[in-house]
Short mmCIF file of C-alpha atoms (C1' of nucleotides) in Angstrom, two decimals:
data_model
loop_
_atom_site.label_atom_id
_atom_site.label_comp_id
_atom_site.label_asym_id
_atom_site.label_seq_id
_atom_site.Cartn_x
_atom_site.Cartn_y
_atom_site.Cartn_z
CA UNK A 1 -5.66 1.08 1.10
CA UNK A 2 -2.56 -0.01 2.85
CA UNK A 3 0.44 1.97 3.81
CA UNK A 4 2.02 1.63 7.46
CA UNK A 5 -1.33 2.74 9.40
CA UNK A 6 -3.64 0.82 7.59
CA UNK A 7 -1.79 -2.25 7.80
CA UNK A 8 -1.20 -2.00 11.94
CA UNK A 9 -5.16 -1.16 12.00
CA UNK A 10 -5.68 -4.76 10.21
CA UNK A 11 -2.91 -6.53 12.56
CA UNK A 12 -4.57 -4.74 15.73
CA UNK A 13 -8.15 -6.05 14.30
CA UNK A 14 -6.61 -9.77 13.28
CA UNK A 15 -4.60 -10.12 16.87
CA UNK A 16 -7.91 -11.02 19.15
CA UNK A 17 -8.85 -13.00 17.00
CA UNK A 18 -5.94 -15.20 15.99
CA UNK A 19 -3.06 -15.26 18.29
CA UNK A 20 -3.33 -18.14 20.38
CA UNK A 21 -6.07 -19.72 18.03
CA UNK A 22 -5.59 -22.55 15.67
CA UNK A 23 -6.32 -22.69 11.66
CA UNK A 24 -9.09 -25.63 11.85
CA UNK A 25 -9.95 -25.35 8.51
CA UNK A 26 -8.21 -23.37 5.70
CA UNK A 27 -9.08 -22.50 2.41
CA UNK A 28 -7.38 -21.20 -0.83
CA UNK A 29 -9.55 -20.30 -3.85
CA UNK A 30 -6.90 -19.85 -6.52
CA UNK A 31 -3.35 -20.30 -6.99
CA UNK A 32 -1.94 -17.17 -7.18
CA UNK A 33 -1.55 -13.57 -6.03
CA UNK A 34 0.38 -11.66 -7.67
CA UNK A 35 3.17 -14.49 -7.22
CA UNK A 36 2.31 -17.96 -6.92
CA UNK A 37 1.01 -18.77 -3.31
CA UNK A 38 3.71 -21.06 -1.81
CA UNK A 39 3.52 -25.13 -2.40
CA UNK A 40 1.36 -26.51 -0.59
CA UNK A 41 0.06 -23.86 0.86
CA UNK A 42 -3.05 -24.89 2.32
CA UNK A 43 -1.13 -28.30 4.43
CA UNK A 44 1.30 -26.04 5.82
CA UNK A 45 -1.28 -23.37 7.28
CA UNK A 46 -3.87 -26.31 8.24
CA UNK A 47 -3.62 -27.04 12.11
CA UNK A 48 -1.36 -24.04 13.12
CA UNK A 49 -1.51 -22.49 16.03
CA UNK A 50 -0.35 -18.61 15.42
CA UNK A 51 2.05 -17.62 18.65
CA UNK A 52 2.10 -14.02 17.50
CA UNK A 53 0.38 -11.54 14.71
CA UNK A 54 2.96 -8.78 14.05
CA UNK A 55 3.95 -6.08 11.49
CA UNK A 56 6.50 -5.25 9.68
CA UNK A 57 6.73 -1.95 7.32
CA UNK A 58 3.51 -3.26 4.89
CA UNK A 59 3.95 -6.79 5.71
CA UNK A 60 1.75 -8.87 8.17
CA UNK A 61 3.62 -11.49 9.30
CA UNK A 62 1.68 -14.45 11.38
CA UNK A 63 4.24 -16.91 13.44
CA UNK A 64 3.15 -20.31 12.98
CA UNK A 65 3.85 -23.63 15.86
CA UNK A 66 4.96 -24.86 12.82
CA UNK A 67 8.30 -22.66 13.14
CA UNK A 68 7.30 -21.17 9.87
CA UNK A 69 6.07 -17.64 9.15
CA UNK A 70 3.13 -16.41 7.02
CA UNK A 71 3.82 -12.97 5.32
CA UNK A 72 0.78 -11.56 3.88
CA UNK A 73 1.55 -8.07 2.09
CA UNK A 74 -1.54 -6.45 0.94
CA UNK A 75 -0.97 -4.67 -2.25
CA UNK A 76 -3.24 -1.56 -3.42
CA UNK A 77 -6.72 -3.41 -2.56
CA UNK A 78 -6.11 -6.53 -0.09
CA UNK A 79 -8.68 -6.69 2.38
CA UNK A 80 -9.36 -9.03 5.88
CA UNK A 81 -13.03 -9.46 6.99
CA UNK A 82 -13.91 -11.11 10.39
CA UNK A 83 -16.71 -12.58 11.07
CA UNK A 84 -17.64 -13.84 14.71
CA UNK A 85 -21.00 -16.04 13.74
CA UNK A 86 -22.08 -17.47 10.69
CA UNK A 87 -19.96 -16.52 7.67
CA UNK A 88 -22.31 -15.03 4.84
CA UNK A 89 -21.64 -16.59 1.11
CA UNK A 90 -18.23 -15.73 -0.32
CA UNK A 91 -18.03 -13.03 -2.28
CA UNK A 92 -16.49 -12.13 -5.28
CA UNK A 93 -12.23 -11.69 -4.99
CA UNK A 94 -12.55 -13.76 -1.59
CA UNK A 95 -8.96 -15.65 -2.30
CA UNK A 96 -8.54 -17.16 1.17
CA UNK A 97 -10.27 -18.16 4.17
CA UNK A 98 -9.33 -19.51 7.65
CA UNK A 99 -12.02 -20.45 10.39
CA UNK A 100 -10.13 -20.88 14.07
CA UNK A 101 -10.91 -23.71 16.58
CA UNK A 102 -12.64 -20.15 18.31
CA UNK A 103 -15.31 -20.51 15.53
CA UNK A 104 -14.10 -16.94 13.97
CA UNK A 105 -13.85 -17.11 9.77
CA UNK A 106 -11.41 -14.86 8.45
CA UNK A 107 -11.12 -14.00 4.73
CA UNK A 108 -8.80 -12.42 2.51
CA UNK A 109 -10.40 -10.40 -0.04
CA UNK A 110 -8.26 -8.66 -2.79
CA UNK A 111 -9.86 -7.36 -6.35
CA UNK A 112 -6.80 -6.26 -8.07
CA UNK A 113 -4.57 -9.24 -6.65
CA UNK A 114 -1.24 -7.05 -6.47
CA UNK A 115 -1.60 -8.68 -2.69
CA UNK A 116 1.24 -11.55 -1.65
CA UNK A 117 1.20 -14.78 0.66
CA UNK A 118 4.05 -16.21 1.22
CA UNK A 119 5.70 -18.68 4.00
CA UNK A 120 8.61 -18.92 5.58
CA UNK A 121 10.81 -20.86 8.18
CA UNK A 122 10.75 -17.81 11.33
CA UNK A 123 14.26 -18.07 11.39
CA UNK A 124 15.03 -16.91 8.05
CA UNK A 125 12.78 -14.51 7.65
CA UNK A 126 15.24 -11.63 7.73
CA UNK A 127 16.28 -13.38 4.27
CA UNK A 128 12.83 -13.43 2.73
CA UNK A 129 13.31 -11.34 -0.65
CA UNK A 130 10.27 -8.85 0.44
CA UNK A 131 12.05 -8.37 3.72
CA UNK A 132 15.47 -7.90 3.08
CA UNK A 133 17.21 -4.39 3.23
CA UNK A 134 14.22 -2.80 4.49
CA UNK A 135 14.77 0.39 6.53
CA UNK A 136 13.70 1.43 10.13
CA UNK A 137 10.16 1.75 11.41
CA UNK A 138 9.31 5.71 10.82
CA UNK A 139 7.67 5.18 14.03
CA UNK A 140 10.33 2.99 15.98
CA UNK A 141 13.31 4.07 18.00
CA UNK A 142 15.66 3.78 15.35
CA UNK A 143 14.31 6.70 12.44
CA UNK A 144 15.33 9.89 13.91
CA UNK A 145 16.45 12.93 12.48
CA UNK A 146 19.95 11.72 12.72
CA UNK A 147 19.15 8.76 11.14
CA UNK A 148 17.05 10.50 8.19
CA UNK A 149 19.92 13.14 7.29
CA UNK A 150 22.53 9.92 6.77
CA UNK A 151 20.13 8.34 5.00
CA UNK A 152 19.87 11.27 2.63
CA UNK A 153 23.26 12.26 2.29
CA UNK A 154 24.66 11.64 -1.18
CA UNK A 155 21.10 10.42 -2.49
CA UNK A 156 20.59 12.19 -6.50
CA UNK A 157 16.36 11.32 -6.52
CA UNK A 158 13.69 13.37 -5.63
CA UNK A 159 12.80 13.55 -1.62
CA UNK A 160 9.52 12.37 -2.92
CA UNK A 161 11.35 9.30 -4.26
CA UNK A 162 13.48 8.71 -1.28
CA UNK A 163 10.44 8.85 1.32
CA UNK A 164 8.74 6.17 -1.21
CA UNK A 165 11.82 3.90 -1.19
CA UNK A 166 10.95 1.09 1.50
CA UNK A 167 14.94 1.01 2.24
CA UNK A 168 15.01 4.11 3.54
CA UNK A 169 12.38 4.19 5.91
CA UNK A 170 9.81 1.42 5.99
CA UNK A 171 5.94 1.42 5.55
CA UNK A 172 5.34 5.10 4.22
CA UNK A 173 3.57 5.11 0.64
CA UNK A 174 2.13 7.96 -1.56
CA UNK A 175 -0.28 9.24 0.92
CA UNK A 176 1.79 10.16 3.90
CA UNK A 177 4.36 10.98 2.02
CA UNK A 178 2.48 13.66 0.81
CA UNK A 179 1.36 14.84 3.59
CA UNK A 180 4.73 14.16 5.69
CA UNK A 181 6.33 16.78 3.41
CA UNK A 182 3.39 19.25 3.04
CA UNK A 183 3.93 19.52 7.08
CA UNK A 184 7.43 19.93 6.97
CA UNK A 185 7.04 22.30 4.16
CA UNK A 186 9.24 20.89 1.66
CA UNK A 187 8.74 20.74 -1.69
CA UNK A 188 8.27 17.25 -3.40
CA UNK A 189 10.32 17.98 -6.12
CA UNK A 190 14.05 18.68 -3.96
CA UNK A 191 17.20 16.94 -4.60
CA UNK A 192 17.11 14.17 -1.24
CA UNK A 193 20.81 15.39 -0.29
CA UNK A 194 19.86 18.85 -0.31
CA UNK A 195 17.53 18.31 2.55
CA UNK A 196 19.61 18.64 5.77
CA UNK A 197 19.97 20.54 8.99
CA UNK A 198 17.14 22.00 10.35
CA UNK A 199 14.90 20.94 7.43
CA UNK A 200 15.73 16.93 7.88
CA UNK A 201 15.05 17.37 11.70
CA UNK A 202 11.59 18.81 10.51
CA UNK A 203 10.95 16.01 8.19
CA UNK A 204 11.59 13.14 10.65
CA UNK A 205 9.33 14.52 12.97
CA UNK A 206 6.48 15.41 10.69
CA UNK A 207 7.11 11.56 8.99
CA UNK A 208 6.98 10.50 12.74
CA UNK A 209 3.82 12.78 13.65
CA UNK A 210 1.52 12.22 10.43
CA UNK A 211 2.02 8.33 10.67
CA UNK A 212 0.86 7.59 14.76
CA UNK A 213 -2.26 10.10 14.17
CA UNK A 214 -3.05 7.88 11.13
CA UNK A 215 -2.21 5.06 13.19
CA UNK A 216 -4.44 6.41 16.05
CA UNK A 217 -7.58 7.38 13.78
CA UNK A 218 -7.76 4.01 12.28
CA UNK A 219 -5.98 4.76 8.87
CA UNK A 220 -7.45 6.08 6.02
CA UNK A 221 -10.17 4.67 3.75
CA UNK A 222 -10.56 5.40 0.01
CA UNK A 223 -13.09 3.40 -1.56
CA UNK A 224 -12.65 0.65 0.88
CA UNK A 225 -12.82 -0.43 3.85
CA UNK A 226 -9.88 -0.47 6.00
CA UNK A 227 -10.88 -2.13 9.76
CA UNK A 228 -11.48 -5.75 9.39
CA UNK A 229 -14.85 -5.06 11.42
CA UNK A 230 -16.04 -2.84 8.02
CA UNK A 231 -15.95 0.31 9.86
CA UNK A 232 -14.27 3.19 8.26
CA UNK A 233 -10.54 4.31 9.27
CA UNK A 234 -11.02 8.37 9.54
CA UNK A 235 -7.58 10.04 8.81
CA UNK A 236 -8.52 10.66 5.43
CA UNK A 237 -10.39 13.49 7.00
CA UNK A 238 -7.35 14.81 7.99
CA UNK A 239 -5.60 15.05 4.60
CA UNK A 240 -4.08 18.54 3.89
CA UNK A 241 -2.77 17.77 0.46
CA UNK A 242 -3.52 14.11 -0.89
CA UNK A 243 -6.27 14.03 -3.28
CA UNK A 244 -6.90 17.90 -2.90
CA UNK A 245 -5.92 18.98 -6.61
CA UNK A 246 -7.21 22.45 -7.13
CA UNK A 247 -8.66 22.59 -3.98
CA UNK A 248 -7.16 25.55 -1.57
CA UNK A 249 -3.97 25.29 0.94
CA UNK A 250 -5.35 24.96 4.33
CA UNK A 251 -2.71 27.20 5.05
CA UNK A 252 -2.23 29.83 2.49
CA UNK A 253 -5.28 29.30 0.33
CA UNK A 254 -3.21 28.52 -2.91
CA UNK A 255 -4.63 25.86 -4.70
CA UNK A 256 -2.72 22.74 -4.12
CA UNK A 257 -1.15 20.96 -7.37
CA UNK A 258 -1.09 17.67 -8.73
CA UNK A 259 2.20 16.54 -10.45
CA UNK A 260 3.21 12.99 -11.19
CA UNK A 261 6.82 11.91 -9.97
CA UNK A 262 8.09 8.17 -10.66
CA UNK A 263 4.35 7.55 -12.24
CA UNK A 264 2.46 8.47 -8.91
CA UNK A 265 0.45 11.22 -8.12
CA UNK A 266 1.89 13.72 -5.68
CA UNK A 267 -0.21 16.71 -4.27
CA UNK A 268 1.79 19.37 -2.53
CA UNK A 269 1.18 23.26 -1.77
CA UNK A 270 4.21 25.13 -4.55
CA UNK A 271 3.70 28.44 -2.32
CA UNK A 272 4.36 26.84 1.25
CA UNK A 273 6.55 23.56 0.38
CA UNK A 274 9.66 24.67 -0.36
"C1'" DC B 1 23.93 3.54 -11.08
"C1'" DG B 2 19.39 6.56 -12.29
"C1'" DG B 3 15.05 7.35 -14.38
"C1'" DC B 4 11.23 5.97 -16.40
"C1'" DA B 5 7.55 3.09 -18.39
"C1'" DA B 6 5.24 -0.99 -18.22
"C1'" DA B 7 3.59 -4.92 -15.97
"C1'" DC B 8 0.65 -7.31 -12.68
"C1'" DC B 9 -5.25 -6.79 -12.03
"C1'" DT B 10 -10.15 -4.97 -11.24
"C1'" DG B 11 -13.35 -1.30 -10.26
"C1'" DC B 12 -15.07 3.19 -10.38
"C1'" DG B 13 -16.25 7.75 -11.88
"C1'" DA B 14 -16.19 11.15 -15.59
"C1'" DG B 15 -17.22 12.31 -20.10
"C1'" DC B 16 -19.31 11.50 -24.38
"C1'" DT C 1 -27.76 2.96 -21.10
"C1'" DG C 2 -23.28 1.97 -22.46
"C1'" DC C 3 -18.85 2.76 -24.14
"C1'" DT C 4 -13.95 4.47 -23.43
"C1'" DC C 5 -10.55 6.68 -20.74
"C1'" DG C 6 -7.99 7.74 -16.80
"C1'" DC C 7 -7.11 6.86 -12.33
"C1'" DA C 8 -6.29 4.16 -7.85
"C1'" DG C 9 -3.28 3.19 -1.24
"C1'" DG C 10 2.24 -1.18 -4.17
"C1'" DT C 11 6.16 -3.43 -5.99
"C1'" DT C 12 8.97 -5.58 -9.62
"C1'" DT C 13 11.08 -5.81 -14.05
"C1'" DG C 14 13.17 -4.33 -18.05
"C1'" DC C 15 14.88 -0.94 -21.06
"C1'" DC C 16 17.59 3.14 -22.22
#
DNA sequence: CGGCAAACCTGCGAGC
DNA sequence: TGCTCGCAGGTTTGCC
């Protein structure tokens, strides 16, 4: 579920609900993640107040009274559910659950576990191993075309690769970088430093374009749910390319192919992504 | 350094 | 009905 869009549509769910509000009562049903969740993880979150519920790239990150931060990273199936009244009984994969002094139970549901909790003191969080080196907001003032074509210059992977790799730009993941580069019509498979000029400036802005639609539908749900209410996010409607395999170019009616690059899936259009 | 496969996990749909 | 296989939105690790 969760690249850039899908992970702001959780934060803008989670903010009402928890900035401002204090943990009363936290839960942990396990002890790990996919890495161990931090000592003592429970006593630390217990009591907090959360000042602020932000984002960065794929990483929630909730700023405790405390003076520590909690980073909460998703993985491929992380979920958060909300529930205003009466929580119904857990269900299966619930790992973690806070209930606010507001009376609002939160819990973190996440099957395959490739999710991550960690915590932090605020001021070090630049230094936090998941954080560290990670590239500009495709969305934020400092990606730009300018930006992009530096970042490219010299670089021997695929573009494919080089859109995937969090320290270039920060938060895009197989999906819109499929569908970044089907818009820009370039082809997956190009040398990174060969894409310059012109071309780069149309990349930036279709990387810019593709990921504040998805931001603004909601994200995109698979199999599950995205929104902590339950509702559906909607861009997957808008796919041109991702998951289309066979299935004819919006544009040029050529059916779009499925290749795998660096062990992922990547659908692209051979006849208009060059 | 690059490239690639495997690892971490469960669930689901397709095919037999 | 039930089995096996392949696949899934991410990231890290280890090997050549």
């Amino acid at each position: 579920m969760p690249e850039l869009p899908e992970v702001e549509t959780v934060r803008r769910g989670l903010e009402p609900h928890l900035e401002g509000s204090v943990l009363q009562q936290v839960r942990c049903f396990r002890e790990n993640l996919r890495k161990p969740f931090p000592d003592d993880f429970v006593t630390r979150l217990q009591g907090q107040r959360i000042g602020s519920v932000n984002r960065q790239a794929k990483f929630l990150l909730l700023g405790l009274s405390s003076g520590e931060t909690l980073i909460s990273h998703l993985g491929m199936s992380g979920k958060y559910r909300i529930f205003t009244s009466e929580p119904p009984a857990l269900e299966k994969h619930d790992h973690v659950e806070w209930v606010t002094d507001k009376g609002v139970t939160i819990r973190y549901n996440d099957p395959r576990r490739f999710g991550l909790m960690d915590l932090i003191e605020t001021t070090r969080l630049d230094d936090h191993p998941m954080l560290k080196g990670l590239g500009p907001e495709p969305n934020g003032n400092f990606f730009g075309p300018d930006y992009l074509k530096a970042a490219l210059k010299g670089r021997g992977c695929t573009i494919k690769d080089a859109l995937m790799n969090q320290k270039i730009v920060a938060g895009l993941g197989n999906i819109y970088v499929c569908e970044a580069l089907y818009r820009a019509g370039i082809s997956p498979k190009k040398k990174a430093s060969t894409i310059k000029g012109e071309r780069a400036d149309r990349l930036a802005g279709a990387i810019r374009e593709v990921i504040n639609e998805a931001i603004e539908s909601g994200g995109s749900s698979l199999k599950d749910y995205v929104q902590t209410n339950g509702e559906m996010g909607y861009f997957q409607h808008a796919f041109q390319v991702y998951g289309r395999a066979g299935e004819p170019c919006f544009g040029c009616r050529s059916p779009i192919r499925r290749i795998v690059q660096a062990g992922r899936s990547t659908f692209y259009c051979a006849k208009e992504q060059r």
